[in-house]
């Protein structure tokens, strides 16, 4: 009798949890804390992101790494992060006193775990973790310790799987897309010959983590990073009841580093003709849903930044992509990274009253809107008479991000994740509103 009653109670509590947890749309705000150690305009400290937080349901701390020998979760910047009074971990989790409803997750991986020797992304140690059962236990235990110690509400597994090889460029711009097996590398070798095993082992890790999280009710999310072929590593059917949500980082389909010779839409919502039909928001979400993930657990990642290429004289006057390119555009004042602009920087470059008469490196870019809401927006500037300063940028602004949020809402998906707060307009320099991209996303869900 008693047993029966407690079972019913557990089921009932589970149901209440499910309803509470899933009825609200998620606005998942990533904060890449590497921005806190930058100098100048790109520096974004925890205090700077506070104005954003009333719009977020989740704040995700990016990023922790993985110790290659012990398989424990490992801070990437021990000195700045771990101090119990004023380290970054504590600074972030203490934001909960002001925003008690905010769930704060620690994210591991996120393409931030990079070999300092050669700047290559680590993925071997992530696969080695999957292959080791004792490693999985060590990882899980270390995660629980760190969540407890610093007061996080859960973990985001932004696992660094091997990435697909960049697509082959078309022989000439505008020619028909020729099919090319994405998992097959240049030498004809798959990126990961053991992906089937790794997929099962990843399921094992997710199940183990979630089971160990139950007592403390920690949340667990999985993020599929750009250019990872999710079908190779995600057994959605088997993990769907062990994750609170899965975020598709639905952007960086092309980047100036991976695709230096061809600029194109980096984050389309729907399929674009003559492109791979599997690489857009709609297709990625459909993959999760067809695997049985309830739609309210599908979260779509939206970038706050632009991907920028240098373009040369033979670019067409409409700027219509794909456009032949010559590597990343020169770095800007804020990100100080070639080929990457924050929204504040983009806003400054688009034609406005301040830049309309400027020339050369400061000449304005023309924005091309997307009334179809399929592809996303871009902006470009043709090279000058000497063939210099040509630029093409695929990016997101409040309007295009709002369109994505409306798409997500229309499909009944679980929400949007913004990558990341530090590259939105943190100071409100564009339109006087701080975090205008986030703001528009949130308003679409009201
Ligand atoms: C991902 O891998 C599957 C299975 O090998 C393949 O069919 C699919 O085309 C790949 N997706 C992309 C975008 O390359």
CSV table of C-alpha atoms and ligand atoms in Angstrom, one decimal:
chain,number,residue,atom,x,y,z
A,1,UNK,CA,0.0,0.0,0.0
A,2,UNK,CA,2.6,2.4,1.2
A,3,UNK,CA,4.9,1.5,-1.8
A,4,UNK,CA,2.1,2.1,-4.2
A,5,UNK,CA,1.4,5.5,-2.7
A,6,UNK,CA,5.0,6.7,-2.9
A,7,UNK,CA,5.2,5.5,-6.5
A,8,UNK,CA,2.2,7.6,-7.4
A,9,UNK,CA,3.7,10.5,-5.6
A,10,UNK,CA,6.9,10.2,-7.6
A,11,UNK,CA,4.9,10.0,-10.9
A,12,UNK,CA,2.9,13.0,-9.9
A,13,UNK,CA,6.0,15.0,-8.9
A,14,UNK,CA,7.6,14.0,-12.2
A,15,UNK,CA,4.5,15.3,-14.0
A,16,UNK,CA,4.5,18.6,-12.1
A,17,UNK,CA,8.2,18.9,-12.9
A,18,UNK,CA,7.6,18.2,-16.5
A,19,UNK,CA,4.9,20.9,-16.7
A,20,UNK,CA,6.9,23.5,-14.7
A,21,UNK,CA,10.1,22.8,-16.5
A,22,UNK,CA,8.7,22.7,-20.0
A,23,UNK,CA,5.9,25.2,-20.2
A,24,UNK,CA,8.1,28.3,-20.5
A,25,UNK,CA,10.1,29.0,-23.6
A,26,UNK,CA,13.8,29.0,-23.0
A,27,UNK,CA,16.0,31.9,-23.8
A,28,UNK,CA,19.5,30.5,-23.2
A,29,UNK,CA,22.1,33.1,-23.0
A,30,UNK,CA,25.7,32.0,-23.5
A,31,UNK,CA,28.4,34.2,-22.0
A,32,UNK,CA,31.8,33.4,-23.4
A,33,UNK,CA,34.0,34.4,-20.5
A,34,UNK,CA,37.1,34.6,-22.7
A,35,UNK,CA,35.7,38.1,-23.4
A,36,UNK,CA,36.5,39.1,-19.8
A,37,UNK,CA,40.2,38.8,-20.4
A,38,UNK,CA,40.3,40.9,-23.5
A,39,UNK,CA,41.5,44.4,-23.5
A,40,UNK,CA,39.7,47.4,-24.9
A,41,UNK,CA,36.3,47.5,-26.5
A,42,UNK,CA,35.9,43.7,-26.6
A,43,UNK,CA,36.2,43.3,-22.8
A,44,UNK,CA,32.9,42.1,-21.3
A,45,UNK,CA,32.8,41.5,-17.6
A,46,UNK,CA,30.1,39.7,-15.6
A,47,UNK,CA,28.7,43.1,-14.4
A,48,UNK,CA,28.3,44.1,-18.1
A,49,UNK,CA,25.9,41.3,-18.9
A,50,UNK,CA,23.6,42.0,-16.0
A,51,UNK,CA,21.2,44.2,-18.1
A,52,UNK,CA,20.6,41.1,-20.3
A,53,UNK,CA,19.7,38.7,-17.5
A,54,UNK,CA,16.1,39.6,-17.0
A,55,UNK,CA,15.6,38.4,-20.6
A,56,UNK,CA,17.3,35.0,-20.1
A,57,UNK,CA,15.9,31.9,-18.6
A,58,UNK,CA,19.3,30.3,-18.7
A,59,UNK,CA,22.8,31.7,-18.4
A,60,UNK,CA,25.5,29.4,-19.7
A,61,UNK,CA,29.0,29.9,-18.6
A,62,UNK,CA,31.4,29.3,-21.5
A,63,UNK,CA,33.6,27.3,-21.1
A,64,UNK,CA,35.3,24.6,-19.0
A,65,UNK,CA,37.6,22.1,-20.6
A,66,UNK,CA,38.6,18.5,-20.0
A,67,UNK,CA,41.8,17.1,-18.4
A,68,UNK,CA,43.3,14.6,-20.9
A,69,UNK,CA,44.8,12.3,-18.2
A,70,UNK,CA,42.3,12.3,-15.4
A,71,UNK,CA,39.2,12.9,-17.6
A,72,UNK,CA,38.0,15.4,-14.9
A,73,UNK,CA,36.3,18.6,-16.0
A,74,UNK,CA,39.0,21.3,-15.8
A,75,UNK,CA,38.8,25.1,-15.8
A,76,UNK,CA,40.5,26.6,-18.8
A,77,UNK,CA,41.8,29.6,-16.8
A,78,UNK,CA,42.3,28.3,-13.3
A,79,UNK,CA,43.7,31.5,-11.8
A,80,UNK,CA,40.8,33.7,-12.8
A,81,UNK,CA,38.0,31.2,-12.4
A,82,UNK,CA,38.4,29.2,-9.3
A,83,UNK,CA,38.8,31.7,-6.5
A,84,UNK,CA,35.9,31.1,-4.1
A,85,UNK,CA,35.3,34.7,-3.3
A,86,UNK,CA,36.0,36.6,-6.5
A,87,UNK,CA,36.8,34.1,-9.2
A,88,UNK,CA,34.6,34.1,-12.4
A,89,UNK,CA,32.7,31.0,-11.5
A,90,UNK,CA,31.6,32.5,-8.3
A,91,UNK,CA,30.9,35.9,-9.8
A,92,UNK,CA,28.6,34.3,-12.3
A,93,UNK,CA,26.7,32.0,-9.9
A,94,UNK,CA,26.3,34.8,-7.4
A,95,UNK,CA,24.1,36.6,-10.0
A,96,UNK,CA,21.4,34.3,-8.7
A,97,UNK,CA,20.8,36.4,-5.7
A,98,UNK,CA,19.5,39.1,-8.0
A,99,UNK,CA,17.9,36.8,-10.6
A,100,UNK,CA,16.6,33.9,-8.6
A,101,UNK,CA,14.8,32.3,-11.5
A,102,UNK,CA,17.8,32.2,-13.7
A,103,UNK,CA,19.3,28.7,-14.3
A,104,UNK,CA,23.1,29.0,-14.5
A,105,UNK,CA,24.8,26.1,-16.3
A,106,UNK,CA,28.5,25.4,-16.7
A,107,UNK,CA,29.4,24.5,-20.3
A,108,UNK,CA,32.2,22.1,-21.1
A,109,UNK,CA,33.9,22.1,-24.5
A,110,UNK,CA,32.2,24.7,-26.7
A,111,UNK,CA,35.2,24.8,-29.2
A,112,UNK,CA,37.0,26.8,-26.5
A,113,UNK,CA,39.2,23.8,-25.4
A,114,UNK,CA,42.0,24.5,-27.7
A,115,UNK,CA,45.6,23.3,-27.8
A,116,UNK,CA,47.7,26.4,-26.9
A,117,UNK,CA,50.6,25.0,-28.9
A,118,UNK,CA,49.0,25.0,-32.3
A,119,UNK,CA,45.6,26.5,-31.7
A,120,UNK,CA,44.0,23.2,-32.8
A,121,UNK,CA,40.7,22.2,-31.3
A,122,UNK,CA,41.0,19.2,-29.0
A,123,UNK,CA,38.7,16.4,-29.8
A,124,UNK,CA,40.9,13.3,-29.2
A,125,UNK,CA,40.6,13.6,-25.5
A,126,UNK,CA,36.9,13.9,-25.7
A,127,UNK,CA,36.7,10.7,-27.7
A,128,UNK,CA,39.1,9.0,-25.2
A,129,UNK,CA,36.8,10.0,-22.4
A,130,UNK,CA,33.9,8.3,-24.2
A,131,UNK,CA,36.0,5.1,-24.7
A,132,UNK,CA,36.9,4.9,-21.0
A,133,UNK,CA,34.3,3.7,-18.5
A,134,UNK,CA,36.4,4.8,-15.5
A,135,UNK,CA,36.9,8.1,-17.3
A,136,UNK,CA,33.2,8.6,-17.5
A,137,UNK,CA,32.9,8.0,-13.8
A,138,UNK,CA,35.7,10.4,-13.1
A,139,UNK,CA,34.2,13.0,-15.3
A,140,UNK,CA,30.7,12.7,-13.8
A,141,UNK,CA,32.1,12.9,-10.2
A,142,UNK,CA,34.2,15.9,-11.0
A,143,UNK,CA,31.3,17.6,-12.6
A,144,UNK,CA,29.1,17.1,-9.6
A,145,UNK,CA,31.8,18.4,-7.3
A,146,UNK,CA,32.3,21.6,-9.3
A,147,UNK,CA,28.6,22.2,-9.7
A,148,UNK,CA,28.2,21.9,-5.9
A,149,UNK,CA,31.2,23.8,-5.0
A,150,UNK,CA,30.3,26.9,-7.1
A,151,UNK,CA,26.5,26.7,-7.0
A,152,UNK,CA,25.8,26.0,-10.7
A,153,UNK,CA,22.4,24.6,-11.6
A,154,UNK,CA,23.6,22.1,-14.1
A,155,UNK,CA,25.9,21.2,-17.0
A,156,UNK,CA,25.8,21.9,-20.7
A,157,UNK,CA,27.6,19.3,-22.7
A,158,UNK,CA,29.0,21.2,-25.7
A,159,UNK,CA,31.1,18.1,-26.6
A,160,UNK,CA,34.0,18.6,-28.9
A,161,UNK,CA,33.3,15.9,-31.5
A,162,UNK,CA,35.4,15.7,-34.7
A,163,UNK,CA,34.1,18.2,-37.3
A,164,UNK,CA,33.1,17.5,-40.9
A,165,UNK,CA,35.7,18.5,-43.5
A,166,UNK,CA,34.9,21.8,-45.1
A,167,UNK,CA,32.9,21.4,-48.2
A,168,UNK,CA,34.7,21.4,-51.5
A,169,UNK,CA,34.4,24.7,-53.3
A,170,UNK,CA,32.5,24.9,-56.5
A,171,UNK,CA,34.7,25.0,-59.6
A,172,UNK,CA,33.1,28.3,-60.5
A,173,UNK,CA,30.8,30.5,-58.5
A,174,UNK,CA,27.2,29.9,-59.4
A,175,UNK,CA,27.7,26.4,-60.8
A,176,UNK,CA,25.4,23.7,-59.6
A,177,UNK,CA,26.2,22.2,-56.2
A,178,UNK,CA,27.9,18.9,-56.7
A,179,UNK,CA,27.2,16.3,-54.1
A,180,UNK,CA,30.1,15.5,-51.9
A,181,UNK,CA,30.1,13.0,-49.0
A,182,UNK,CA,30.6,15.3,-46.0
A,183,UNK,CA,31.9,12.6,-43.7
A,184,UNK,CA,34.6,11.6,-46.1
A,185,UNK,CA,37.8,13.5,-45.8
A,186,UNK,CA,40.2,14.6,-48.6
A,187,UNK,CA,42.0,11.4,-48.5
A,188,UNK,CA,38.7,9.5,-48.6
A,189,UNK,CA,39.0,8.6,-44.9
A,190,UNK,CA,36.0,9.2,-42.7
A,191,UNK,CA,36.5,11.9,-40.0
A,192,UNK,CA,35.8,9.3,-37.3
A,193,UNK,CA,35.9,5.6,-38.2
A,194,UNK,CA,34.4,4.7,-34.8
A,195,UNK,CA,31.5,7.1,-34.8
A,196,UNK,CA,29.0,4.3,-34.2
A,197,UNK,CA,30.8,3.3,-30.9
A,198,UNK,CA,31.3,6.9,-29.9
A,199,UNK,CA,27.6,7.5,-30.4
A,200,UNK,CA,26.7,4.6,-28.0
A,201,UNK,CA,29.3,5.7,-25.5
A,202,UNK,CA,28.0,9.3,-25.6
A,203,UNK,CA,24.6,8.0,-24.8
A,204,UNK,CA,26.2,6.2,-21.9
A,205,UNK,CA,27.8,9.4,-20.7
A,206,UNK,CA,24.5,11.4,-20.9
A,207,UNK,CA,22.6,8.7,-19.0
A,208,UNK,CA,25.2,8.4,-16.3
A,209,UNK,CA,25.4,12.2,-15.9
A,210,UNK,CA,21.6,12.7,-15.7
A,211,UNK,CA,21.2,9.8,-13.2
A,212,UNK,CA,23.8,11.3,-11.0
A,213,UNK,CA,22.2,14.7,-11.3
A,214,UNK,CA,18.7,13.5,-10.0
A,215,UNK,CA,19.3,14.0,-6.3
A,216,UNK,CA,20.4,17.6,-6.8
A,217,UNK,CA,18.0,18.2,-9.7
A,218,UNK,CA,20.7,19.5,-11.8
A,219,UNK,CA,19.8,20.3,-15.4
A,220,UNK,CA,21.6,18.6,-18.3
A,221,UNK,CA,21.7,20.0,-21.8
A,222,UNK,CA,23.6,18.9,-24.9
A,223,UNK,CA,24.8,21.4,-27.4
A,224,UNK,CA,25.7,20.2,-30.9
A,225,UNK,CA,28.6,22.4,-32.0
A,226,UNK,CA,28.9,23.9,-35.5
A,227,UNK,CA,30.1,21.5,-38.3
A,228,UNK,CA,29.6,18.4,-36.2
A,229,UNK,CA,27.4,15.9,-38.0
A,230,UNK,CA,24.8,15.2,-35.4
A,231,UNK,CA,23.6,12.1,-37.1
A,232,UNK,CA,27.0,10.5,-36.3
A,233,UNK,CA,27.0,11.1,-32.6
A,234,UNK,CA,23.5,11.7,-31.3
A,235,UNK,CA,21.2,8.8,-30.6
A,236,UNK,CA,18.3,11.1,-29.9
A,237,UNK,CA,15.9,8.3,-29.2
A,238,UNK,CA,18.1,7.0,-26.4
A,239,UNK,CA,19.0,10.3,-24.8
A,240,UNK,CA,15.7,12.1,-25.2
A,241,UNK,CA,14.6,11.4,-21.6
A,242,UNK,CA,17.9,12.2,-20.1
A,243,UNK,CA,18.3,15.8,-21.3
A,244,UNK,CA,16.4,18.9,-20.4
A,245,UNK,CA,17.0,20.2,-23.8
A,246,UNK,CA,19.3,19.9,-26.9
A,247,UNK,CA,20.7,23.0,-28.5
A,248,UNK,CA,21.6,23.0,-32.1
A,249,UNK,CA,24.3,25.6,-32.7
A,250,UNK,CA,22.6,26.3,-36.0
A,251,UNK,CA,25.3,28.6,-37.6
A,252,UNK,CA,28.8,28.7,-39.0
A,253,UNK,CA,27.7,26.5,-41.9
A,254,UNK,CA,30.5,28.3,-43.7
A,255,UNK,CA,33.2,30.4,-42.0
A,256,UNK,CA,36.1,32.4,-43.5
A,257,UNK,CA,38.6,30.0,-41.8
A,258,UNK,CA,37.0,26.8,-43.1
A,259,UNK,CA,35.8,28.2,-46.4
A,260,UNK,CA,38.3,31.0,-47.3
A,261,UNK,CA,37.4,31.0,-51.0
A,262,UNK,CA,33.7,31.3,-50.8
A,263,UNK,CA,31.5,33.6,-48.8
A,264,UNK,CA,27.9,32.3,-48.2
A,265,UNK,CA,25.0,32.4,-45.8
A,266,UNK,CA,26.4,31.2,-42.5
A,267,UNK,CA,23.1,30.5,-40.7
A,268,UNK,CA,20.1,29.9,-43.0
A,269,UNK,CA,16.7,29.2,-41.5
A,270,UNK,CA,15.3,27.2,-44.4
A,271,UNK,CA,17.1,25.3,-47.1
A,272,UNK,CA,18.8,27.5,-49.8
A,273,UNK,CA,18.7,26.3,-53.4
A,274,UNK,CA,21.9,24.7,-54.7
A,275,UNK,CA,23.2,24.2,-51.1
A,276,UNK,CA,23.4,21.1,-48.9
A,277,UNK,CA,19.7,20.6,-47.8
A,278,UNK,CA,20.8,19.2,-44.4
A,279,UNK,CA,22.5,22.4,-43.1
A,280,UNK,CA,19.8,24.9,-41.9
A,281,UNK,CA,17.8,25.5,-38.8
A,282,UNK,CA,14.8,23.7,-40.2
A,283,UNK,CA,16.7,20.5,-41.1
A,284,UNK,CA,18.6,20.3,-37.8
A,285,UNK,CA,15.4,20.7,-35.8
A,286,UNK,CA,13.7,18.1,-37.9
A,287,UNK,CA,16.5,15.7,-37.2
A,288,UNK,CA,15.9,16.1,-33.4
A,289,UNK,CA,12.2,15.8,-33.7
A,290,UNK,CA,12.3,12.8,-36.0
A,291,UNK,CA,14.5,11.1,-33.4
A,292,UNK,CA,11.7,11.5,-30.9
A,293,UNK,CA,12.8,14.5,-29.0
A,294,UNK,CA,9.8,16.4,-27.8
A,295,UNK,CA,9.7,19.7,-29.6
A,296,UNK,CA,9.8,21.7,-26.4
A,297,UNK,CA,13.2,20.3,-25.8
A,298,UNK,CA,14.6,21.6,-29.1
A,299,UNK,CA,16.6,24.8,-28.7
A,300,UNK,CA,18.0,26.7,-31.7
A,301,UNK,CA,21.3,28.5,-31.4
A,302,UNK,CA,21.5,31.9,-33.0
A,303,UNK,CA,24.8,33.8,-33.4
A,304,UNK,CA,25.1,37.5,-32.3
A,305,UNK,CA,28.1,38.0,-34.7
A,306,UNK,CA,28.9,38.3,-38.3
A,307,UNK,CA,31.3,36.2,-40.4
A,308,UNK,CA,33.2,38.4,-42.8
A,309,UNK,CA,35.2,37.7,-46.0
A,310,UNK,CA,37.4,39.8,-48.1
A,311,UNK,CA,36.0,39.9,-51.7
A,312,UNK,CA,37.7,40.8,-54.9
A,313,UNK,CA,36.9,42.8,-58.0
A,314,UNK,CA,35.0,40.0,-59.8
A,315,UNK,CA,32.2,39.9,-57.2
A,316,UNK,CA,28.8,40.6,-58.6
A,317,UNK,CA,27.3,44.0,-58.0
A,318,UNK,CA,24.3,42.5,-56.1
A,319,UNK,CA,26.6,40.8,-53.6
A,320,UNK,CA,24.3,37.8,-53.9
A,321,UNK,CA,26.0,34.7,-52.4
A,322,UNK,CA,27.9,32.5,-53.0
A,323,UNK,CA,30.6,35.1,-53.6
A,324,UNK,CA,34.2,34.3,-54.5
A,325,UNK,CA,36.3,35.3,-51.5
A,326,UNK,CA,39.9,35.8,-50.5
A,327,UNK,CA,40.0,34.7,-46.9
A,328,UNK,CA,38.8,36.5,-43.7
A,329,UNK,CA,38.2,40.2,-43.7
A,330,UNK,CA,40.7,42.2,-41.6
A,331,UNK,CA,40.1,42.3,-37.9
A,332,UNK,CA,37.9,44.9,-36.4
A,333,UNK,CA,38.4,47.1,-33.3
A,334,UNK,CA,36.3,45.0,-30.9
A,335,UNK,CA,36.7,41.3,-31.6
A,336,UNK,CA,40.3,41.8,-32.8
A,337,UNK,CA,39.8,38.6,-34.8
A,338,UNK,CA,40.0,38.5,-38.6
A,339,UNK,CA,36.7,37.6,-40.2
A,340,UNK,CA,34.6,38.1,-37.1
A,341,UNK,CA,32.5,41.2,-36.1
A,342,UNK,CA,30.3,41.8,-33.1
A,343,UNK,CA,26.8,43.2,-33.7
A,344,UNK,CA,28.1,46.6,-32.4
A,345,UNK,CA,30.8,46.5,-35.1
A,346,UNK,CA,28.3,45.5,-37.8
A,347,UNK,CA,26.0,48.3,-36.8
A,348,UNK,CA,28.8,50.7,-37.2
A,349,UNK,CA,29.7,49.5,-40.7
A,350,UNK,CA,26.2,49.5,-42.2
A,351,UNK,CA,25.3,52.7,-44.1
A,352,UNK,CA,24.3,55.4,-41.6
A,353,UNK,CA,24.6,59.2,-41.2
A,354,UNK,CA,28.0,59.0,-39.7
A,355,UNK,CA,29.7,56.9,-42.3
A,356,UNK,CA,27.8,57.8,-45.5
A,357,UNK,CA,30.7,59.9,-46.9
A,358,UNK,CA,33.6,57.8,-45.7
A,359,UNK,CA,35.9,56.0,-48.1
A,360,UNK,CA,38.3,53.1,-48.2
A,361,UNK,CA,38.5,51.0,-45.1
A,362,UNK,CA,35.7,53.0,-43.4
A,363,UNK,CA,33.3,53.2,-46.4
A,364,UNK,CA,29.8,51.9,-45.5
A,365,UNK,CA,28.5,48.4,-46.2
A,366,UNK,CA,25.1,47.9,-47.9
A,367,UNK,CA,22.7,45.7,-46.0
A,368,UNK,CA,20.6,43.3,-48.0
A,369,UNK,CA,17.5,42.3,-46.0
A,370,UNK,CA,15.7,39.0,-46.4
A,371,UNK,CA,12.0,39.4,-46.9
A,372,UNK,CA,11.7,35.6,-47.5
A,373,UNK,CA,13.0,35.0,-44.0
A,374,UNK,CA,14.7,31.9,-45.4
A,375,UNK,CA,18.4,32.7,-45.7
A,376,UNK,CA,19.3,35.5,-43.3
A,377,UNK,CA,20.8,38.8,-44.0
A,378,UNK,CA,24.1,40.0,-45.4
A,379,UNK,CA,26.0,43.2,-46.0
A,380,UNK,CA,28.7,44.0,-48.5
A,381,UNK,CA,31.0,46.6,-50.0
A,382,UNK,CA,32.5,46.2,-53.4
A,383,UNK,CA,36.3,46.7,-53.8
A,384,UNK,CA,37.3,50.2,-54.7
A,385,UNK,CA,39.0,51.2,-58.0
A,386,UNK,CA,42.3,49.7,-56.8
A,387,UNK,CA,40.6,46.4,-55.9
A,388,UNK,CA,40.9,47.1,-52.1
A,389,UNK,CA,38.5,47.0,-49.2
A,390,UNK,CA,35.9,44.6,-50.7
A,391,UNK,CA,34.0,42.8,-47.9
A,392,UNK,CA,31.0,40.4,-47.6
A,393,UNK,CA,29.5,39.7,-44.2
A,394,UNK,CA,26.7,37.2,-43.3
A,395,UNK,CA,25.3,38.2,-39.9
A,396,UNK,CA,22.3,38.5,-37.7
A,397,UNK,CA,20.6,41.7,-36.6
A,398,UNK,CA,17.6,42.2,-34.2
A,399,UNK,CA,15.2,41.8,-37.1
A,400,UNK,CA,16.7,38.6,-38.6
A,401,UNK,CA,17.1,37.0,-35.1
A,402,UNK,CA,13.5,38.0,-34.3
A,403,UNK,CA,12.5,36.2,-37.5
A,404,UNK,CA,14.3,33.1,-36.3
A,405,UNK,CA,12.6,33.3,-32.9
A,406,UNK,CA,9.2,33.6,-34.6
A,407,UNK,CA,10.0,30.5,-36.7
A,408,UNK,CA,10.9,28.7,-33.5
A,409,UNK,CA,7.8,29.8,-31.8
A,410,UNK,CA,5.6,28.9,-34.8
A,411,UNK,CA,7.0,25.4,-34.7
A,412,UNK,CA,6.4,25.0,-31.0
A,413,UNK,CA,10.1,24.4,-30.3
A,414,UNK,CA,11.7,24.9,-26.9
A,415,UNK,CA,13.5,28.2,-27.4
A,416,UNK,CA,16.5,30.1,-28.7
A,417,UNK,CA,20.1,30.1,-27.5
A,418,UNK,CA,22.2,33.2,-28.2
A,419,UNK,CA,25.9,32.7,-28.9
A,420,UNK,CA,26.9,34.9,-27.2
A,421,UNK,CA,26.0,37.9,-25.0
A,422,UNK,CA,29.5,39.4,-25.4
A,423,UNK,CA,29.1,39.9,-29.1
A,424,UNK,CA,25.6,41.4,-29.0
A,425,UNK,CA,25.5,45.2,-28.6
A,426,UNK,CA,26.5,45.1,-24.9
A,427,UNK,CA,26.7,48.9,-24.4
A,428,UNK,CA,23.7,49.8,-26.5
A,429,UNK,CA,25.9,51.9,-28.9
A,430,UNK,CA,23.7,51.1,-32.0
A,431,UNK,CA,20.2,52.0,-31.1
A,432,UNK,CA,20.5,53.0,-27.5
A,433,UNK,CA,19.1,49.6,-26.4
A,434,UNK,CA,21.5,47.2,-24.7
A,435,UNK,CA,21.5,43.7,-26.1
A,436,UNK,CA,19.1,44.5,-28.9
A,437,UNK,CA,19.4,41.1,-30.5
A,438,UNK,CA,18.5,39.3,-27.3
A,439,UNK,CA,15.8,41.8,-26.6
A,440,UNK,CA,14.0,41.1,-29.9
A,441,UNK,CA,14.3,37.4,-29.5
A,442,UNK,CA,12.7,37.6,-26.0
A,443,UNK,CA,9.9,39.8,-27.2
A,444,UNK,CA,8.9,37.3,-29.8
A,445,UNK,CA,8.2,34.8,-27.0
A,446,UNK,CA,6.0,37.1,-25.0
B,1,LIG,C1,26.1,13.2,-41.8
B,1,LIG,O1,26.4,11.8,-41.9
B,1,LIG,C2,25.4,11.1,-42.5
B,1,LIG,C3,25.8,9.6,-42.3
B,1,LIG,O2,27.1,9.3,-42.7
B,1,LIG,C4,25.3,11.5,-44.0
B,1,LIG,O3,24.3,10.7,-44.6
B,1,LIG,C5,25.0,13.0,-44.0
B,1,LIG,O4,25.0,13.4,-45.4
B,1,LIG,C6,26.0,13.8,-43.2
B,1,LIG,N1,25.5,15.1,-43.1
B,1,LIG,C7,26.2,16.2,-43.6
B,1,LIG,C8,25.6,17.5,-43.4
B,1,LIG,O5,27.3,16.1,-44.2
